[in-house]
Amino acid sequence: MSTDEGVDRLVRVADPGGLGGLGDLGGVKQDLLEEIMSGSEPDRVVEVPRRRLRVRRFAGVVTAAAVLMSVVPAAVVLRGQAEGGGVSPIPTVDAGVVYAPLAMAAAERNPRLLIDRAGWKVTDLSGFAEEQGMIRFRRGGRELEMNWYSASVYAYRYSDRLADGPAKSVRVDGWPGELFQNLNGDFTVLLRPRDDVFVEMSTSGSWSRADLDRILADIVRVDVRTWLAALPAEMVMPVRERAVRVLVGVPLPPGFDGASLDGIGVSDSYQFGVGVASRVGCGWIAEWQRARASGDEAAVRRAADALRGSHGWRVLRDLDGAGDWAEVFWEYADEVAAGTVRAGYVQALGCR
């Protein structure tokens, strides 16, 4: 059975519209879950419109352009690096790893920069589209965030950075750019447009200019397969398999289509959780509106109960510990459960 078929079967077995085993995946037979989790069919590649997904320091924009086709287990060999006996985090990828052609094409168009120094890990990722995206690296109390944008907005970003003071020339793996430092001591590096995109790097935490110079010297541009392989395994897990885990204990609205999850794409756990919860919550609000308009009081109560019960969804509790989006979700969910709905929920929750 394919992964897609497994999720669709899961939705049917869960009896959408009832609140008993509706979204309780623990009530679904173990063999069904194993079928879903072991599926190897490719996820469909879907582009989604830009939208604000989280309300915290980084208002991430998620534009998923591609996902893994399949991954054959392969050993990853790390190159040694003389830094306290550590190793480089940049892998040499086994040829057995196979990616969807469109995933390869999307990665080909983005900058694919990695920090070739031991201890730096990718902690956040919001998609990787051909013109914009974000990847964040962390080591200890320091973070370096890389955002890439269309070259068309470079002049604006450069002019905006000049408010911090004059630019100083730097190079990153041969890529010329300018360095700025604001009054708070944080650094920003703007790499000049290349291949129709440019990169803006920004620091947070305690950085000196010497610290930054060392890291800039260790940033390298890698090939497509190496860049994809360097991402944490969870971020590149096929969407449907990942969603099965997130949906444990979450009631699904009537007619919920597993294909709606495909657009979430490659992202960190926060962005992914938001994407899944958004689709489920928006589905319940739409069901509440439909039921109320048709006078189906039983369906109105079911939808209200589902939204009221969202305070117990594990995915939202996890999100609440990392950002503010869950609080926004609960605000709108509670209003609907109480009998009112504001038009602003569409934008606030990212409904499509």
Coordinates of C-alpha atoms in Angstrom, one line a residue:
M1 CA 0.0 0.0 0.0
S2 CA 1.4 3.5 -0.8
T3 CA 1.8 6.1 1.9
D4 CA -0.9 8.2 0.3
E5 CA -3.4 5.3 0.3
G6 CA -2.4 4.6 3.9
V7 CA -3.2 8.1 5.1
D8 CA -6.5 8.1 3.2
R9 CA -7.4 4.8 4.8
L10 CA -6.5 6.2 8.2
V11 CA -8.9 9.1 7.6
R12 CA -11.7 6.7 6.7
V13 CA -11.1 4.4 9.6
A14 CA -11.0 7.3 12.0
D15 CA -14.6 8.0 11.3
P16 CA -14.4 11.8 10.7
G17 CA -17.3 13.6 12.3
G18 CA -17.4 11.6 15.5
L19 CA -15.4 12.5 18.6
G20 CA -14.7 9.0 19.9
G21 CA -12.0 7.5 17.7
L22 CA -12.0 10.5 15.3
G23 CA -8.4 11.5 15.5
D24 CA -7.2 9.0 18.1
L25 CA -4.6 7.1 16.1
G26 CA -4.0 5.0 19.1
G27 CA -7.4 3.3 18.3
V28 CA -6.3 2.4 14.8
K29 CA -4.8 -1.1 14.3
Q30 CA -1.1 -1.2 14.6
D31 CA -0.7 -2.9 11.3
L32 CA -2.3 0.1 9.6
L33 CA 0.1 2.4 11.2
E34 CA 3.0 0.2 10.1
E35 CA 1.7 0.3 6.6
I36 CA 1.6 4.1 6.6
M37 CA 5.0 4.5 8.3
S38 CA 6.7 2.0 5.9
G39 CA 5.2 3.5 2.7
S40 CA 7.8 4.4 0.1
E41 CA 5.8 6.1 -2.6
P42 CA 6.9 9.7 -3.4
D43 CA 5.2 12.6 -1.8
R44 CA 3.7 14.9 -4.4
V45 CA 5.6 18.2 -4.9
V46 CA 3.3 21.1 -4.2
E47 CA 4.0 24.8 -4.0
V48 CA 2.0 26.8 -1.5
P49 CA 1.5 30.6 -1.3
R50 CA 3.5 32.6 1.2
R51 CA 2.0 33.2 4.5
R52 CA 3.0 34.1 8.1
L53 CA 3.2 31.0 10.2
R54 CA 4.5 31.8 13.6
V55 CA 4.3 34.8 15.9
R56 CA 7.7 35.0 17.5
R57 CA 11.1 36.6 16.9
F58 CA 11.3 35.1 13.4
A59 CA 8.1 35.5 11.4
G60 CA 8.9 32.6 9.2
V61 CA 7.7 32.4 5.6
V62 CA 7.1 28.8 4.4
T63 CA 7.1 28.2 0.7
A64 CA 7.6 24.5 0.2
A65 CA 9.0 23.7 -3.2
A66 CA 10.0 20.0 -2.9
V67 CA 10.2 17.0 -0.7
L68 CA 12.2 13.8 -0.6
M69 CA 11.2 11.1 -3.1
S70 CA 12.7 8.3 -1.1
V71 CA 15.8 7.7 1.0
V72 CA 17.6 4.4 0.9
P73 CA 19.5 3.9 4.2
A74 CA 23.1 4.9 3.6
A75 CA 26.2 5.4 5.7
V76 CA 27.2 9.0 6.0
V77 CA 31.0 9.6 6.2
L78 CA 32.2 12.7 8.0
R79 CA 35.3 14.5 7.0
G80 CA 37.8 15.1 9.8
Q81 CA 38.5 18.6 10.9
A82 CA 41.2 19.8 13.2
E83 CA 39.2 21.6 15.8
G84 CA 39.7 20.0 19.2
G85 CA 39.5 16.6 17.6
G86 CA 36.0 17.3 16.2
V87 CA 34.7 16.5 12.8
S88 CA 33.1 18.5 10.1
P89 CA 29.3 18.4 10.0
I90 CA 29.3 18.3 6.2
P91 CA 28.7 14.8 5.0
T92 CA 29.9 12.9 2.0
V93 CA 26.7 11.3 0.7
D94 CA 26.3 7.7 -0.4
A95 CA 25.1 7.4 -4.0
G96 CA 22.2 5.2 -2.8
V97 CA 20.3 8.3 -1.6
V98 CA 17.6 9.2 -4.2
Y99 CA 15.8 12.5 -4.2
A100 CA 12.8 13.6 -6.2
P101 CA 13.9 15.5 -9.4
L102 CA 12.0 18.7 -8.4
A103 CA 13.5 18.6 -4.9
M104 CA 16.9 18.5 -6.5
A105 CA 16.0 21.3 -8.8
A106 CA 14.7 23.5 -6.0
A107 CA 17.9 22.9 -3.9
E108 CA 20.0 23.7 -7.1
R109 CA 18.5 27.2 -7.2
N110 CA 19.0 28.1 -3.5
P111 CA 22.4 29.1 -2.1
R112 CA 23.2 25.9 -0.2
L113 CA 25.6 27.4 2.3
L114 CA 26.8 25.3 5.3
I115 CA 29.1 26.0 8.2
D116 CA 32.0 23.6 7.9
R117 CA 33.0 23.7 11.6
A118 CA 32.3 21.1 14.3
G119 CA 29.5 21.7 16.7
W120 CA 27.2 23.8 14.5
K121 CA 23.8 22.3 13.9
V122 CA 20.8 23.2 11.8
T123 CA 18.0 24.0 14.2
D124 CA 15.4 25.7 12.1
L125 CA 14.3 25.6 8.5
S126 CA 11.4 27.3 6.7
G127 CA 11.2 25.7 3.3
F128 CA 13.6 26.1 0.4
A129 CA 12.0 27.8 -2.5
E130 CA 13.8 29.0 -5.6
E131 CA 13.9 32.6 -4.4
Q132 CA 13.5 32.7 -0.6
G133 CA 13.9 30.6 2.5
M134 CA 15.6 30.4 5.9
I135 CA 18.0 28.1 7.6
R136 CA 19.3 28.7 11.2
F137 CA 22.5 27.3 12.7
R138 CA 23.3 27.1 16.4
R139 CA 26.3 26.3 18.5
G140 CA 26.0 26.9 22.3
G141 CA 24.6 30.4 22.8
R142 CA 25.3 31.6 19.3
E143 CA 23.1 31.5 16.3
L144 CA 23.7 32.4 12.7
E145 CA 20.6 32.7 10.5
M146 CA 20.8 32.7 6.7
N147 CA 17.9 34.1 4.7
W148 CA 17.9 34.1 0.9
Y149 CA 15.7 36.4 -1.2
S150 CA 15.1 37.4 -4.7
A151 CA 17.8 39.6 -6.1
S152 CA 15.0 42.2 -6.9
V153 CA 14.9 43.3 -3.2
Y154 CA 18.7 43.5 -2.7
A155 CA 18.8 47.3 -3.1
Y156 CA 16.1 47.8 -0.5
R157 CA 17.8 45.5 2.0
Y158 CA 21.2 47.1 1.4
S159 CA 19.8 50.6 1.9
D160 CA 18.0 49.5 5.1
R161 CA 21.3 48.1 6.5
L162 CA 23.1 51.4 5.9
A163 CA 21.2 52.8 8.8
D164 CA 23.5 50.7 11.0
G165 CA 26.6 52.4 9.6
P166 CA 29.0 52.1 6.7
A167 CA 29.5 48.7 5.0
K168 CA 32.8 46.7 5.3
S169 CA 33.7 44.3 2.5
V170 CA 33.8 40.5 3.2
R171 CA 33.9 37.3 1.2
V172 CA 32.2 34.0 1.9
D173 CA 33.6 31.1 -0.1
G174 CA 34.6 33.6 -2.8
W175 CA 31.2 35.3 -2.7
P176 CA 31.6 39.0 -2.1
G177 CA 29.4 40.9 0.3
E178 CA 29.2 43.6 2.9
L179 CA 29.2 43.5 6.7
F180 CA 27.2 45.7 9.0
Q181 CA 27.0 45.9 12.8
N182 CA 24.1 47.5 14.6
L183 CA 24.0 49.4 17.9
N184 CA 23.2 46.2 19.8
G185 CA 26.4 44.6 18.5
D186 CA 24.6 42.1 16.2
F187 CA 26.2 41.6 12.8
T188 CA 24.5 41.4 9.4
V189 CA 26.2 40.2 6.2
L190 CA 24.7 40.8 2.8
L191 CA 26.1 38.7 0.0
R192 CA 25.6 40.3 -3.3
P193 CA 23.1 38.9 -5.8
R194 CA 24.1 35.7 -7.6
D195 CA 22.0 33.4 -9.7
D196 CA 19.0 35.8 -9.1
V197 CA 19.2 35.4 -5.3
F198 CA 21.2 37.0 -2.5
V199 CA 21.8 35.9 1.1
E200 CA 21.4 37.9 4.3
M201 CA 23.2 36.4 7.3
S202 CA 22.4 37.7 10.8
T203 CA 23.9 36.8 14.2
S204 CA 22.3 36.6 17.7
G205 CA 24.1 35.8 20.9
S206 CA 27.5 37.0 22.0
W207 CA 29.7 37.5 18.9
S208 CA 32.9 39.4 18.4
R209 CA 34.1 40.5 15.0
A210 CA 36.9 37.9 15.3
D211 CA 34.3 35.2 16.0
L212 CA 32.3 36.2 13.0
D213 CA 35.4 36.3 10.7
R214 CA 36.3 32.7 11.8
I215 CA 32.8 31.4 11.0
L216 CA 32.6 33.3 7.7
A217 CA 35.9 31.6 6.7
D218 CA 34.3 28.2 7.4
I219 CA 31.1 28.7 5.4
V220 CA 31.2 26.8 2.2
R221 CA 28.8 26.4 -0.7
V222 CA 28.1 22.7 -1.3
D223 CA 26.4 20.6 -4.0
V224 CA 22.7 19.8 -3.9
R225 CA 22.9 16.3 -2.5
T226 CA 25.3 17.3 0.3
W227 CA 23.1 20.2 1.3
L228 CA 20.0 18.0 1.5
A229 CA 21.8 15.3 3.4
A230 CA 23.1 17.8 6.0
L231 CA 19.6 18.7 7.2
P232 CA 18.3 16.9 10.3
A233 CA 16.5 13.6 9.4
E234 CA 13.2 14.8 10.9
M235 CA 13.1 17.8 8.6
V236 CA 13.4 15.6 5.5
M237 CA 11.1 12.8 6.6
P238 CA 8.3 12.2 4.0
V239 CA 5.4 14.5 4.9
R240 CA 2.7 11.8 5.3
E241 CA 4.8 9.7 7.6
R242 CA 5.7 12.6 9.8
A243 CA 2.0 13.8 9.9
V244 CA 0.8 10.4 11.3
R245 CA 2.9 11.1 14.4
V246 CA 1.8 14.6 14.8
L247 CA -1.9 13.7 14.4
V248 CA -2.0 11.3 17.4
G249 CA -5.0 12.4 19.5
V250 CA -6.2 15.0 17.0
P251 CA -9.8 14.7 15.8
L252 CA -10.0 15.1 12.0
P253 CA -12.9 17.1 10.4
P254 CA -15.3 15.3 8.0
G255 CA -13.9 14.9 4.6
F256 CA -10.3 15.7 5.7
D257 CA -8.0 14.9 2.8
G258 CA -4.5 13.6 3.5
A259 CA -3.4 15.2 0.3
S260 CA -3.8 18.6 2.0
L261 CA -0.7 17.9 4.0
D262 CA 1.5 17.6 1.0
G263 CA 2.0 21.3 0.7
I264 CA 3.8 21.6 4.1
G265 CA 7.0 20.2 2.6
V266 CA 10.5 20.3 4.2
S267 CA 10.5 22.3 7.4
D268 CA 11.5 22.2 11.1
S269 CA 9.2 20.7 13.7
Y270 CA 7.6 24.0 14.7
Q271 CA 6.7 25.0 11.1
F272 CA 5.5 21.4 10.4
G273 CA 3.3 21.3 13.5
V274 CA 1.8 24.7 12.5
G275 CA 1.1 23.4 9.0
V276 CA -0.7 20.3 10.3
A277 CA -2.6 22.0 13.0
S278 CA -3.6 24.8 10.7
R279 CA -5.2 22.4 8.1
V280 CA -7.1 20.5 10.8
G281 CA -8.3 23.6 12.7
C282 CA -9.3 25.4 9.5
G283 CA -11.2 22.3 8.5
W284 CA -13.2 22.2 11.7
I285 CA -14.0 25.9 11.5
A286 CA -15.2 25.4 7.9
E287 CA -17.3 22.4 9.1
W288 CA -18.8 24.5 12.0
Q289 CA -19.8 27.2 9.5
R290 CA -21.3 24.7 7.1
A291 CA -23.3 23.0 9.8
R292 CA -24.6 26.2 11.3
A293 CA -25.7 27.5 7.9
S294 CA -27.6 24.3 7.2
G295 CA -29.1 24.0 10.6
D296 CA -27.3 20.8 11.4
E297 CA -27.1 21.3 15.2
A298 CA -25.5 17.9 15.9
A299 CA -22.6 18.7 13.5
V300 CA -22.3 22.2 15.0
R301 CA -21.8 20.6 18.4
R302 CA -19.3 18.1 17.1
A303 CA -17.2 20.9 15.5
A304 CA -17.4 23.0 18.6
D305 CA -16.4 20.1 20.8
A306 CA -13.4 19.3 18.6
L307 CA -12.2 22.9 18.7
R308 CA -12.8 23.3 22.4
G309 CA -10.8 20.1 22.9
S310 CA -7.8 21.5 21.0
H311 CA -6.3 22.6 24.3
G312 CA -5.5 19.0 24.8
W313 CA -3.9 18.3 21.4
R314 CA -0.2 17.3 21.9
V315 CA 0.9 19.1 18.8
L316 CA -0.5 22.4 20.0
R317 CA 1.0 21.9 23.5
D318 CA 4.4 21.3 22.0
L319 CA 4.0 24.4 19.8
D320 CA 3.0 26.5 22.8
G321 CA 6.3 25.8 24.4
A322 CA 8.2 27.1 21.4
G323 CA 6.2 30.1 20.2
D324 CA 2.9 32.0 20.2
W325 CA 1.0 30.4 17.3
A326 CA -0.8 27.9 19.5
E327 CA -2.2 30.8 21.6
V328 CA -3.6 32.4 18.5
F329 CA -5.1 29.1 17.4
W330 CA -6.8 28.6 20.8
E331 CA -8.2 32.2 20.8
Y332 CA -10.0 31.6 17.5
A333 CA -11.0 28.0 18.4
D334 CA -12.6 29.1 21.7
E335 CA -14.5 31.9 20.0
V336 CA -16.0 29.4 17.4
A337 CA -16.8 26.9 20.2
A338 CA -18.6 29.7 22.0
G339 CA -20.6 30.5 18.8
T340 CA -18.8 33.3 17.0
V341 CA -16.1 33.4 14.3
R342 CA -14.1 36.4 13.1
A343 CA -13.1 36.7 9.4
G344 CA -9.5 37.3 10.5
Y345 CA -9.0 33.6 11.4
V346 CA -8.3 32.8 7.7
Q347 CA -5.1 34.9 7.7
A348 CA -4.2 34.3 11.4
L349 CA -4.3 30.5 11.1
G350 CA -3.0 30.4 7.5
C351 CA -6.2 28.8 6.1
R352 CA -6.3 28.3 2.3

